[in-house]
mmCIF file of C-alpha atoms and ligand atoms in Angstrom:
data_model
loop_
_atom_site.group_PDB
_atom_site.id
_atom_site.type_symbol
_atom_site.label_atom_id
_atom_site.label_comp_id
_atom_site.label_asym_id
_atom_site.label_seq_id
_atom_site.Cartn_x
_atom_site.Cartn_y
_atom_site.Cartn_z
ATOM 1 C CA MET A 419 -7.277 22.370 9.326
ATOM 2 C CA ASN A 420 -7.586 21.224 5.696
ATOM 3 C CA ILE A 421 -4.455 19.753 4.142
ATOM 4 C CA LEU A 422 -3.934 19.359 0.418
ATOM 5 C CA GLY A 423 -2.140 16.049 -0.236
ATOM 6 C CA ILE A 424 -0.097 15.352 -3.380
ATOM 7 C CA GLU A 425 1.112 11.894 -4.449
ATOM 8 C CA THR A 426 3.199 11.285 -7.578
ATOM 9 C CA SER A 427 5.680 8.577 -6.541
ATOM 10 C CA CYS A 428 4.709 6.017 -9.192
ATOM 11 C CA ASP A 429 2.000 5.928 -11.877
ATOM 12 C CA GLU A 430 -0.814 7.628 -9.916
ATOM 13 C CA THR A 431 -1.199 11.403 -10.055
ATOM 14 C CA ALA A 432 -3.272 11.869 -6.925
ATOM 15 C CA THR A 433 -4.499 14.787 -4.827
ATOM 16 C CA ALA A 434 -6.778 14.921 -1.786
ATOM 17 C CA ILE A 435 -8.144 17.244 0.840
ATOM 18 C CA VAL A 436 -8.208 15.810 4.360
ATOM 19 C CA GLU A 437 -9.574 17.667 7.393
ATOM 20 C CA ASN A 438 -7.693 17.360 10.689
ATOM 21 C CA GLY A 439 -5.799 14.273 9.524
ATOM 22 C CA ARG A 440 -8.965 12.220 9.520
ATOM 23 C CA TRP A 441 -11.891 13.106 7.264
ATOM 24 C CA ILE A 442 -11.340 12.637 3.514
ATOM 25 C CA ARG A 443 -13.197 15.565 1.958
ATOM 26 C CA SER A 444 -12.007 14.605 -1.529
ATOM 27 C CA SER A 445 -9.599 12.165 -3.124
ATOM 28 C CA ILE A 446 -8.762 12.198 -6.826
ATOM 29 C CA ILE A 447 -6.626 9.506 -8.467
ATOM 30 C CA ALA A 448 -5.608 9.627 -12.136
ATOM 31 C CA SER A 449 -3.438 6.729 -13.262
ATOM 32 C CA SER A 450 -1.236 6.216 -16.286
ATOM 33 C CA LEU A 451 -1.247 2.432 -15.618
ATOM 34 C CA LYS A 452 -2.859 1.561 -18.973
ATOM 35 C CA GLU A 453 -0.029 3.283 -20.825
ATOM 36 C CA HIS A 454 2.535 1.055 -19.060
ATOM 37 C CA ALA A 455 0.654 -2.263 -19.252
ATOM 38 C CA ARG A 456 2.055 -3.340 -22.623
ATOM 39 C CA TYR A 457 5.628 -2.998 -21.299
ATOM 40 C CA GLY A 458 4.917 -5.286 -18.312
ATOM 41 C CA GLY A 459 5.974 -2.682 -15.750
ATOM 42 C CA ILE A 460 6.059 1.056 -15.027
ATOM 43 C CA ILE A 461 8.123 3.148 -17.476
ATOM 44 C CA PRO A 462 9.442 6.098 -15.411
ATOM 45 C CA GLU A 463 9.603 8.573 -18.303
ATOM 46 C CA ILE A 464 5.956 7.969 -19.261
ATOM 47 C CA ALA A 465 4.886 8.286 -15.611
ATOM 48 C CA SER A 466 6.625 11.626 -15.007
ATOM 49 C CA ARG A 467 5.343 13.157 -18.238
ATOM 50 C CA ARG A 468 1.778 12.209 -17.347
ATOM 51 C CA HIS A 469 2.188 13.674 -13.840
ATOM 52 C CA LEU A 470 3.243 16.950 -15.402
ATOM 53 C CA GLU A 471 0.160 17.002 -17.620
ATOM 54 C CA LEU A 472 -2.286 16.038 -14.874
ATOM 55 C CA ILE A 473 -1.096 17.610 -11.618
ATOM 56 C CA ASN A 474 -2.808 20.970 -12.047
ATOM 57 C CA LEU A 475 -6.073 19.398 -13.201
ATOM 58 C CA VAL A 476 -6.329 16.863 -10.355
ATOM 59 C CA THR A 477 -5.553 19.608 -7.807
ATOM 60 C CA GLN A 478 -8.434 21.705 -9.136
ATOM 61 C CA GLN A 479 -10.701 18.643 -9.060
ATOM 62 C CA ALA A 480 -9.839 17.871 -5.423
ATOM 63 C CA LEU A 481 -10.680 21.452 -4.394
ATOM 64 C CA LYS A 482 -13.909 21.409 -6.403
ATOM 65 C CA LYS A 483 -15.060 18.093 -4.940
ATOM 66 C CA ALA A 484 -14.296 19.288 -1.398
ATOM 67 C CA ASN A 485 -16.081 22.535 -2.243
ATOM 68 C CA LEU A 486 -13.174 24.596 -0.932
ATOM 69 C CA PRO A 487 -11.224 27.520 -2.441
ATOM 70 C CA LEU A 488 -7.439 27.189 -2.644
ATOM 71 C CA LYS A 489 -6.955 29.942 -0.059
ATOM 72 C CA SER A 490 -8.757 27.873 2.614
ATOM 73 C CA ILE A 491 -6.005 25.232 2.577
ATOM 74 C CA GLY A 492 -4.043 25.295 5.831
ATOM 75 C CA GLY A 493 -1.029 23.357 4.563
ATOM 76 C CA ILE A 494 0.344 21.114 1.838
ATOM 77 C CA ALA A 495 1.706 17.580 2.146
ATOM 78 C CA VAL A 496 3.616 15.894 -0.642
ATOM 79 C CA THR A 497 5.208 12.469 -1.045
ATOM 80 C CA ALA A 498 8.943 13.194 -1.128
ATOM 81 C CA TYR A 499 10.373 9.630 -1.071
ATOM 82 C CA PRO A 500 10.727 6.798 -1.875
ATOM 83 C CA GLY A 501 9.589 6.474 -5.487
ATOM 84 C CA LEU A 502 10.579 7.162 -9.088
ATOM 85 C CA VAL A 503 12.836 10.208 -9.009
ATOM 86 C CA GLY A 504 11.371 11.960 -12.060
ATOM 87 C CA SER A 505 7.831 11.357 -10.797
ATOM 88 C CA LEU A 506 8.559 12.551 -7.254
ATOM 89 C CA LEU A 507 10.173 15.663 -8.693
ATOM 90 C CA VAL A 508 6.896 16.734 -10.326
ATOM 91 C CA GLY A 509 4.864 16.452 -7.097
ATOM 92 C CA VAL A 510 7.538 17.976 -4.871
ATOM 93 C CA SER A 511 8.147 20.937 -7.215
ATOM 94 C CA PHE A 512 4.399 21.545 -7.502
ATOM 95 C CA GLY A 513 3.919 21.304 -3.719
ATOM 96 C CA ARG A 514 6.865 23.601 -2.955
ATOM 97 C CA ALA A 515 5.685 26.174 -5.497
ATOM 98 C CA LEU A 516 2.146 26.151 -4.049
ATOM 99 C CA SER A 517 3.498 26.433 -0.519
ATOM 100 C CA PHE A 518 5.635 29.425 -1.515
ATOM 101 C CA ALA A 519 2.847 31.164 -3.432
ATOM 102 C CA LEU A 520 0.175 30.607 -0.757
ATOM 103 C CA LYS A 521 2.569 31.162 2.182
ATOM 104 C CA LYS A 522 1.366 27.886 3.710
ATOM 105 C CA PRO A 523 3.567 25.257 5.387
ATOM 106 C CA LEU A 524 4.718 22.174 3.496
ATOM 107 C CA ALA A 525 5.241 18.666 4.875
ATOM 108 C CA GLU A 526 7.421 16.267 2.892
ATOM 109 C CA VAL A 527 6.030 12.808 3.579
ATOM 110 C CA ASN A 528 7.492 9.295 3.456
ATOM 111 C CA HIS A 529 5.271 7.258 1.106
ATOM 112 C CA ILE A 530 5.692 3.978 3.034
ATOM 113 C CA HIS A 531 4.717 5.531 6.363
ATOM 114 C CA ALA A 532 1.739 7.138 4.627
ATOM 115 C CA HIS A 533 0.484 3.678 3.536
ATOM 116 C CA LEU A 534 0.168 2.740 7.220
ATOM 117 C CA TYR A 535 -1.559 6.033 7.970
ATOM 118 C CA SER A 536 -4.393 4.998 5.579
ATOM 119 C CA ASN A 537 -5.770 3.023 8.531
ATOM 120 C CA PHE A 538 -6.573 6.281 10.360
ATOM 121 C CA LEU A 539 -8.604 7.883 7.557
ATOM 122 C CA SER A 540 -12.375 8.122 7.498
ATOM 123 C CA LYS A 541 -14.679 8.632 4.524
ATOM 124 C CA ARG A 542 -17.194 10.538 6.625
ATOM 125 C CA LYS A 543 -16.954 13.265 9.223
ATOM 126 C CA GLU A 544 -16.517 11.767 12.663
ATOM 127 C CA THR A 545 -19.396 12.276 15.070
ATOM 128 C CA VAL A 546 -18.973 12.651 18.835
ATOM 129 C CA ARG A 547 -20.361 9.102 19.121
ATOM 130 C CA ASP A 548 -17.715 7.717 16.737
ATOM 131 C CA ALA A 549 -14.977 9.396 18.760
ATOM 132 C CA SER A 550 -16.271 7.854 21.975
ATOM 133 C CA LYS A 551 -16.423 4.428 20.305
ATOM 134 C CA LYS A 552 -12.665 4.572 19.680
ATOM 135 C CA MET A 553 -12.975 3.833 15.967
ATOM 136 C CA ARG A 554 -9.250 4.449 15.429
ATOM 137 C CA PRO A 555 -6.544 1.831 15.914
ATOM 138 C CA GLY A 556 -4.626 2.101 19.170
ATOM 139 C CA LEU A 557 -0.886 2.831 19.225
ATOM 140 C CA PRO A 558 1.803 1.509 19.507
ATOM 141 C CA ALA A 559 1.204 -0.942 16.686
ATOM 142 C CA LEU A 560 3.091 -3.215 14.353
ATOM 143 C CA GLY A 561 2.814 -1.890 10.796
ATOM 144 C CA LEU A 562 3.133 -4.138 7.738
ATOM 145 C CA VAL A 563 3.538 -2.349 4.393
ATOM 146 C CA VAL A 564 3.106 -4.674 1.430
ATOM 147 C CA SER A 565 3.261 -2.934 -1.938
ATOM 148 C CA GLY A 566 4.786 -3.278 -5.382
ATOM 149 C CA GLY A 567 8.095 -1.840 -4.214
ATOM 150 C CA HIS A 568 8.188 -2.570 -0.474
ATOM 151 C CA THR A 569 7.581 -5.227 2.118
ATOM 152 C CA SER A 570 8.480 -3.715 5.466
ATOM 153 C CA LEU A 571 7.642 -3.958 9.136
ATOM 154 C CA PHE A 572 7.600 -0.915 11.416
ATOM 155 C CA LEU A 573 6.948 -0.224 15.026
ATOM 156 C CA MET A 574 4.558 2.739 14.852
ATOM 157 C CA LYS A 575 4.790 4.442 18.251
ATOM 158 C CA ASN A 576 2.798 7.536 17.365
ATOM 159 C CA PHE A 577 1.790 9.370 14.195
ATOM 160 C CA THR A 578 5.298 10.591 13.497
ATOM 161 C CA THR A 579 7.557 7.857 14.888
ATOM 162 C CA PHE A 580 8.060 4.801 12.689
ATOM 163 C CA THR A 581 10.928 2.492 13.681
ATOM 164 C CA PRO A 582 11.949 0.001 10.949
ATOM 165 C CA LEU A 583 11.920 -3.580 12.246
ATOM 166 C CA GLY A 584 12.365 -5.672 9.122
ATOM 167 C CA GLN A 585 12.018 -5.786 5.349
ATOM 168 C CA THR A 586 12.319 -8.021 2.331
ATOM 169 C CA ARG A 587 15.822 -9.103 1.445
ATOM 170 C CA ASP A 588 14.975 -9.346 -2.244
ATOM 171 C CA ASP A 589 11.608 -8.969 -4.048
ATOM 172 C CA ALA A 590 8.674 -7.092 -2.530
ATOM 173 C CA ALA A 591 5.457 -9.102 -2.082
ATOM 174 C CA GLY A 592 3.653 -7.124 -4.820
ATOM 175 C CA GLU A 593 6.674 -7.497 -7.093
ATOM 176 C CA ALA A 594 6.442 -11.298 -6.627
ATOM 177 C CA PHE A 595 2.748 -11.180 -7.624
ATOM 178 C CA ASP A 596 3.636 -9.105 -10.687
ATOM 179 C CA LYS A 597 6.548 -11.360 -11.732
ATOM 180 C CA VAL A 598 4.594 -14.607 -11.294
ATOM 181 C CA ALA A 599 1.667 -13.109 -13.238
ATOM 182 C CA ARG A 600 4.138 -12.349 -16.002
ATOM 183 C CA LEU A 601 5.350 -15.974 -16.006
ATOM 184 C CA LEU A 602 1.714 -17.038 -16.361
ATOM 185 C CA ASP A 603 0.981 -14.438 -19.096
ATOM 186 C CA LEU A 604 -1.633 -12.736 -16.941
ATOM 187 C CA GLY A 605 -0.633 -9.127 -17.653
ATOM 188 C CA PHE A 606 0.328 -6.263 -15.319
ATOM 189 C CA PRO A 607 -0.264 -5.600 -12.449
ATOM 190 C CA GLY A 608 -0.444 -9.224 -11.348
ATOM 191 C CA GLY A 609 -1.892 -8.980 -7.831
ATOM 192 C CA PRO A 610 -5.587 -8.452 -8.580
ATOM 193 C CA VAL A 611 -5.732 -11.149 -11.301
ATOM 194 C CA ILE A 612 -3.875 -13.774 -9.217
ATOM 195 C CA ASP A 613 -6.181 -12.952 -6.287
ATOM 196 C CA ARG A 614 -9.223 -13.563 -8.532
ATOM 197 C CA LEU A 615 -7.926 -16.778 -10.184
ATOM 198 C CA ALA A 616 -6.758 -18.276 -6.868
ATOM 199 C CA ARG A 617 -10.367 -18.332 -5.628
ATOM 200 C CA ASN A 618 -11.105 -21.240 -8.015
ATOM 201 C CA GLY A 619 -7.757 -22.964 -7.649
ATOM 202 C CA LYS A 620 -7.866 -24.492 -4.181
ATOM 203 C CA ASN A 621 -5.797 -27.688 -4.199
ATOM 204 C CA GLN A 622 -3.265 -29.701 -2.229
ATOM 205 C CA ASP A 623 -1.305 -31.075 -5.230
ATOM 206 C CA ILE A 624 0.885 -28.057 -5.917
ATOM 207 C CA ARG A 625 2.951 -26.622 -3.080
ATOM 208 C CA PHE A 626 5.519 -23.873 -3.116
ATOM 209 C CA PRO A 627 7.888 -23.157 -0.208
ATOM 210 C CA SER A 628 7.383 -20.167 2.112
ATOM 211 C CA ALA A 629 10.717 -18.656 3.115
ATOM 212 C CA ASP A 630 10.964 -18.505 6.872
ATOM 213 C CA LEU A 631 13.963 -16.388 7.835
ATOM 214 C CA ARG A 632 13.882 -17.556 11.427
ATOM 215 C CA ASN A 633 14.922 -15.235 14.232
ATOM 216 C CA THR A 634 14.847 -12.255 11.889
ATOM 217 C CA ASN A 635 12.058 -9.816 11.050
ATOM 218 C CA ASP A 636 12.891 -10.063 7.344
ATOM 219 C CA PHE A 637 11.095 -11.581 4.360
ATOM 220 C CA SER A 638 12.235 -13.197 1.112
ATOM 221 C CA PHE A 639 10.136 -13.863 -1.998
ATOM 222 C CA SER A 640 12.621 -14.396 -4.825
ATOM 223 C CA GLY A 641 13.035 -18.154 -4.112
ATOM 224 C CA LEU A 642 9.285 -18.612 -4.346
ATOM 225 C CA LYS A 643 9.242 -16.907 -7.742
ATOM 226 C CA THR A 644 12.023 -19.264 -8.921
ATOM 227 C CA SER A 645 10.075 -22.326 -7.676
ATOM 228 C CA VAL A 646 7.086 -21.212 -9.742
ATOM 229 C CA LEU A 647 9.384 -20.818 -12.762
ATOM 230 C CA TYR A 648 10.813 -24.353 -12.356
ATOM 231 C CA HIS A 649 7.370 -25.784 -11.746
ATOM 232 C CA LEU A 650 6.126 -24.240 -15.008
ATOM 233 C CA ARG A 651 9.019 -25.871 -16.884
ATOM 234 C CA SER A 652 7.662 -29.279 -15.874
ATOM 235 C CA TYR A 653 4.701 -28.828 -18.260
ATOM 236 C CA LYS A 654 5.536 -29.837 -21.821
ATOM 237 C CA ASN A 655 2.384 -28.210 -23.158
ATOM 238 C CA ARG A 656 1.609 -24.653 -21.992
ATOM 239 C CA LYS A 657 -2.087 -25.325 -22.483
ATOM 240 C CA ALA A 658 -1.906 -27.987 -19.757
ATOM 241 C CA ILE A 659 -0.784 -25.478 -17.095
ATOM 242 C CA PRO A 660 -3.387 -25.337 -14.288
ATOM 243 C CA ILE A 661 -3.194 -21.561 -13.906
ATOM 244 C CA GLU A 662 -5.789 -21.284 -11.131
ATOM 245 C CA LYS A 663 -4.115 -23.994 -9.033
ATOM 246 C CA ILE A 664 -0.699 -22.385 -9.440
ATOM 247 C CA ALA A 665 -2.137 -18.967 -8.546
ATOM 248 C CA TYR A 666 -3.664 -20.496 -5.411
ATOM 249 C CA ALA A 667 -0.461 -22.274 -4.327
ATOM 250 C CA PHE A 668 1.693 -19.199 -4.981
ATOM 251 C CA GLN A 669 -0.650 -16.857 -3.127
ATOM 252 C CA LYS A 670 -0.884 -19.286 -0.221
ATOM 253 C CA SER A 671 2.886 -19.259 0.126
ATOM 254 C CA VAL A 672 3.082 -15.427 0.157
ATOM 255 C CA VAL A 673 0.219 -15.147 2.626
ATOM 256 C CA THR A 674 1.740 -17.788 4.928
ATOM 257 C CA SER A 675 5.078 -15.915 5.049
ATOM 258 C CA LEU A 676 3.411 -12.587 5.787
ATOM 259 C CA VAL A 677 0.982 -13.922 8.402
ATOM 260 C CA ASN A 678 3.575 -16.025 10.269
ATOM 261 C CA LYS A 679 6.066 -13.171 10.424
ATOM 262 C CA CYS A 680 3.513 -10.623 11.644
ATOM 263 C CA LEU A 681 2.370 -12.988 14.360
ATOM 264 C CA ALA A 682 5.929 -13.785 15.475
ATOM 265 C CA VAL A 683 6.907 -10.087 15.623
ATOM 266 C CA CYS A 684 3.709 -9.129 17.495
ATOM 267 C CA HIS A 685 4.564 -11.790 20.105
ATOM 268 C CA ARG A 686 8.239 -10.853 20.254
ATOM 269 C CA LYS A 687 7.507 -7.135 20.660
ATOM 270 C CA ASN A 688 4.451 -7.645 22.832
ATOM 271 C CA LEU A 689 2.159 -5.717 20.465
ATOM 272 C CA ASN A 690 -1.564 -6.328 20.153
ATOM 273 C CA THR A 691 -2.403 -4.018 17.259
ATOM 274 C CA LEU A 692 -1.462 -4.718 13.639
ATOM 275 C CA LEU A 693 -1.871 -2.177 10.817
ATOM 276 C CA VAL A 694 -1.581 -3.316 7.203
ATOM 277 C CA GLY A 695 -1.135 -1.037 4.182
ATOM 278 C CA GLY A 696 -0.051 -0.993 0.514
ATOM 279 C CA GLY A 697 -1.491 -2.568 -2.636
ATOM 280 C CA VAL A 698 -1.137 -6.185 -1.444
ATOM 281 C CA ALA A 699 -3.243 -5.296 1.627
ATOM 282 C CA ALA A 700 -6.163 -5.498 -0.845
ATOM 283 C CA ASN A 701 -5.520 -9.233 -1.268
ATOM 284 C CA SER A 702 -8.623 -11.165 -0.171
ATOM 285 C CA SER A 703 -6.728 -14.188 1.146
ATOM 286 C CA LEU A 704 -4.269 -12.066 3.168
ATOM 287 C CA ARG A 705 -7.151 -10.117 4.724
ATOM 288 C CA LYS A 706 -9.061 -13.309 5.564
ATOM 289 C CA ARG A 707 -6.079 -15.181 7.069
ATOM 290 C CA LEU A 708 -4.864 -12.221 9.103
ATOM 291 C CA ILE A 709 -8.342 -11.627 10.519
ATOM 292 C CA GLN A 710 -8.617 -15.324 11.528
ATOM 293 C CA VAL A 711 -5.143 -15.583 13.030
ATOM 294 C CA CYS A 712 -5.300 -12.224 14.819
ATOM 295 C CA GLN A 713 -8.682 -13.035 16.319
ATOM 296 C CA LYS A 714 -7.260 -16.272 17.724
ATOM 297 C CA ASN A 715 -4.267 -14.421 19.165
ATOM 298 C CA LYS A 716 -6.194 -11.416 20.517
ATOM 299 C CA ILE A 717 -4.525 -8.971 18.140
ATOM 300 C CA ASP A 718 -6.586 -6.113 16.639
ATOM 301 C CA VAL A 719 -5.878 -6.015 12.916
ATOM 302 C CA TYR A 720 -6.759 -3.087 10.625
ATOM 303 C CA PHE A 721 -6.780 -2.736 6.830
ATOM 304 C CA PRO A 722 -7.630 0.403 4.854
ATOM 305 C CA ALA A 723 -10.741 0.368 2.624
ATOM 306 C CA LEU A 724 -9.732 -1.217 -0.709
ATOM 307 C CA THR A 725 -9.311 2.119 -2.565
ATOM 308 C CA TYR A 726 -6.946 3.384 0.124
ATOM 309 C CA CYS A 727 -4.716 0.279 0.009
ATOM 310 C CA MET A 728 -3.454 1.519 -3.377
ATOM 311 C CA ASP A 729 -1.462 4.712 -3.852
ATOM 312 C CA ASN A 730 -3.560 7.757 -2.977
ATOM 313 C CA ALA A 731 -3.034 11.297 -1.707
ATOM 314 C CA ALA A 732 -5.434 11.132 1.265
ATOM 315 C CA MET A 733 -2.876 9.079 3.203
ATOM 316 C CA VAL A 734 -0.253 11.735 2.423
ATOM 317 C CA ALA A 735 -2.501 14.611 3.528
ATOM 318 C CA GLY A 736 -3.473 12.708 6.695
ATOM 319 C CA LEU A 737 0.081 12.005 7.788
ATOM 320 C CA GLY A 738 1.194 15.477 6.656
ATOM 321 C CA TYR A 739 -1.298 17.032 9.087
ATOM 322 C CA HIS A 740 0.455 15.395 12.050
ATOM 323 C CA LEU A 741 3.904 16.319 10.756
ATOM 324 C CA LEU A 742 2.871 19.953 10.390
ATOM 325 C CA LYS A 743 1.286 19.915 13.853
ATOM 326 C CA LYS A 744 4.572 18.664 15.240
ATOM 327 C CA GLY A 745 6.258 21.528 13.446
ATOM 328 C CA GLY A 746 8.197 19.917 10.657
ATOM 329 C CA SER A 747 8.271 17.363 7.903
ATOM 330 C CA HIS A 748 10.027 14.066 7.462
HETATM 331 O O1 LIG B 1675 0.816 0.325 -3.016
HETATM 332 P P1 LIG B 1675 0.722 0.166 -4.488
HETATM 333 O O2 LIG B 1675 -0.513 0.700 -5.174
HETATM 334 O O3 LIG B 1675 1.949 0.813 -5.206
HETATM 335 C C1 LIG B 1675 3.249 0.799 -4.685
HETATM 336 O O4 LIG B 1675 3.566 1.680 -3.825
HETATM 337 O O5 LIG B 1675 3.991 -0.144 -5.076
HETATM 338 O O6 LIG B 1675 0.873 -1.400 -4.774
HETATM 339 C C2 LIG B 1675 0.848 -1.956 -6.052
HETATM 340 C C3 LIG B 1675 1.089 -3.462 -5.909
HETATM 341 C C4 LIG B 1675 1.250 -4.196 -7.233
HETATM 342 O O7 LIG B 1675 2.402 -5.011 -7.155
HETATM 343 C C5 LIG B 1675 -0.018 -5.031 -7.350
HETATM 344 O O8 LIG B 1675 0.170 -6.247 -8.071
HETATM 345 C C6 LIG B 1675 -0.339 -5.301 -5.900
HETATM 346 O O9 LIG B 1675 -0.035 -4.087 -5.240
HETATM 347 N N1 LIG B 1675 -1.762 -5.633 -5.674
HETATM 348 C C7 LIG B 1675 -2.185 -6.828 -5.188
HETATM 349 C C8 LIG B 1675 -3.601 -6.784 -5.170
HETATM 350 N N2 LIG B 1675 -3.995 -5.539 -5.621
HETATM 351 C C9 LIG B 1675 -2.849 -4.862 -5.921
HETATM 352 N N3 LIG B 1675 -1.498 -7.905 -4.800
HETATM 353 C C10 LIG B 1675 -2.198 -8.976 -4.364
HETATM 354 N N4 LIG B 1675 -3.550 -9.024 -4.339
HETATM 355 C C11 LIG B 1675 -4.297 -7.937 -4.712
HETATM 356 N N5 LIG B 1675 -5.621 -8.000 -4.666
HETATM 357 ZN ZN1 LIG B 1676 2.543 2.718 -2.569
#
């Protein structure tokens, strides 16, 4: 069954067609990010207006790319929460209207759960050989969602059961990247640029603390952001700031917190599969460290392809397929 996915929770107006919850037949992402960049963050009103202008167009593009007529769609899946209310409203209204007009079922999908589902998507049609090779992650698994708005841990028992285990008590990991990039005048969003600069900044001189909320499954990143702020105040001349070294030390601290917590929770819950999702899952240092540490500890770790770490509608269509199969939405 082909599911049309719709994602409008933030600045991306995205649509996708996914077959049987697995094969991405098309994925279209239009972003209004450039229009927000000069404000240093997403402006909800701009985002929702752009969604309204683009939603019909990107839906037609997804159908065209998948070479499918609208009537061949078996169901619709739309991100219903969490996200910017005005932005979600555009996608949900569009999805509900399509569902009503086509007389096809609608699944309302949780955006954070969908990020974890990205690990089950495939860019090509699965062959019998692929299926026998068990290319998909095994379940149950620990799921880490690290995005601009969320840093959360879930126990994913099956495709429709996600039990929250922990979350950030203050800033999300991506939010910390964005705020520190702002302190360093690196523009928005901060994650990709800090990731790039940190590659040339390896050093032992600058160290920032990694919050370790022992005996909890929670994270905290706001203290780290404040340490970077105080550290920057120690330079009398802004030109003397070693941006690459600071980017390295900051990123190391975030990665250490995330890796240590995932490992501790995997041990505590006796889980040997880890799924990572969300924009920060694209971070090269996080990917490298988790692969090293998980290999040592016999944990299978999975990341989506880089494009599917960011907001997209394929993850929504994929998860929506399982929700519809189960006979409802969540
Ligand atoms: O999942 P996403 O596209 O949107 C939300 O649902 O929030 O994540 C966006 C976040 C931003 O905070 C961005 O700075 C961060 O992901 N990000 C990264 C990288 N690429 C994107 N953070 C660290 N390293 C990256 N390479
Ligand atoms: Zn997201």
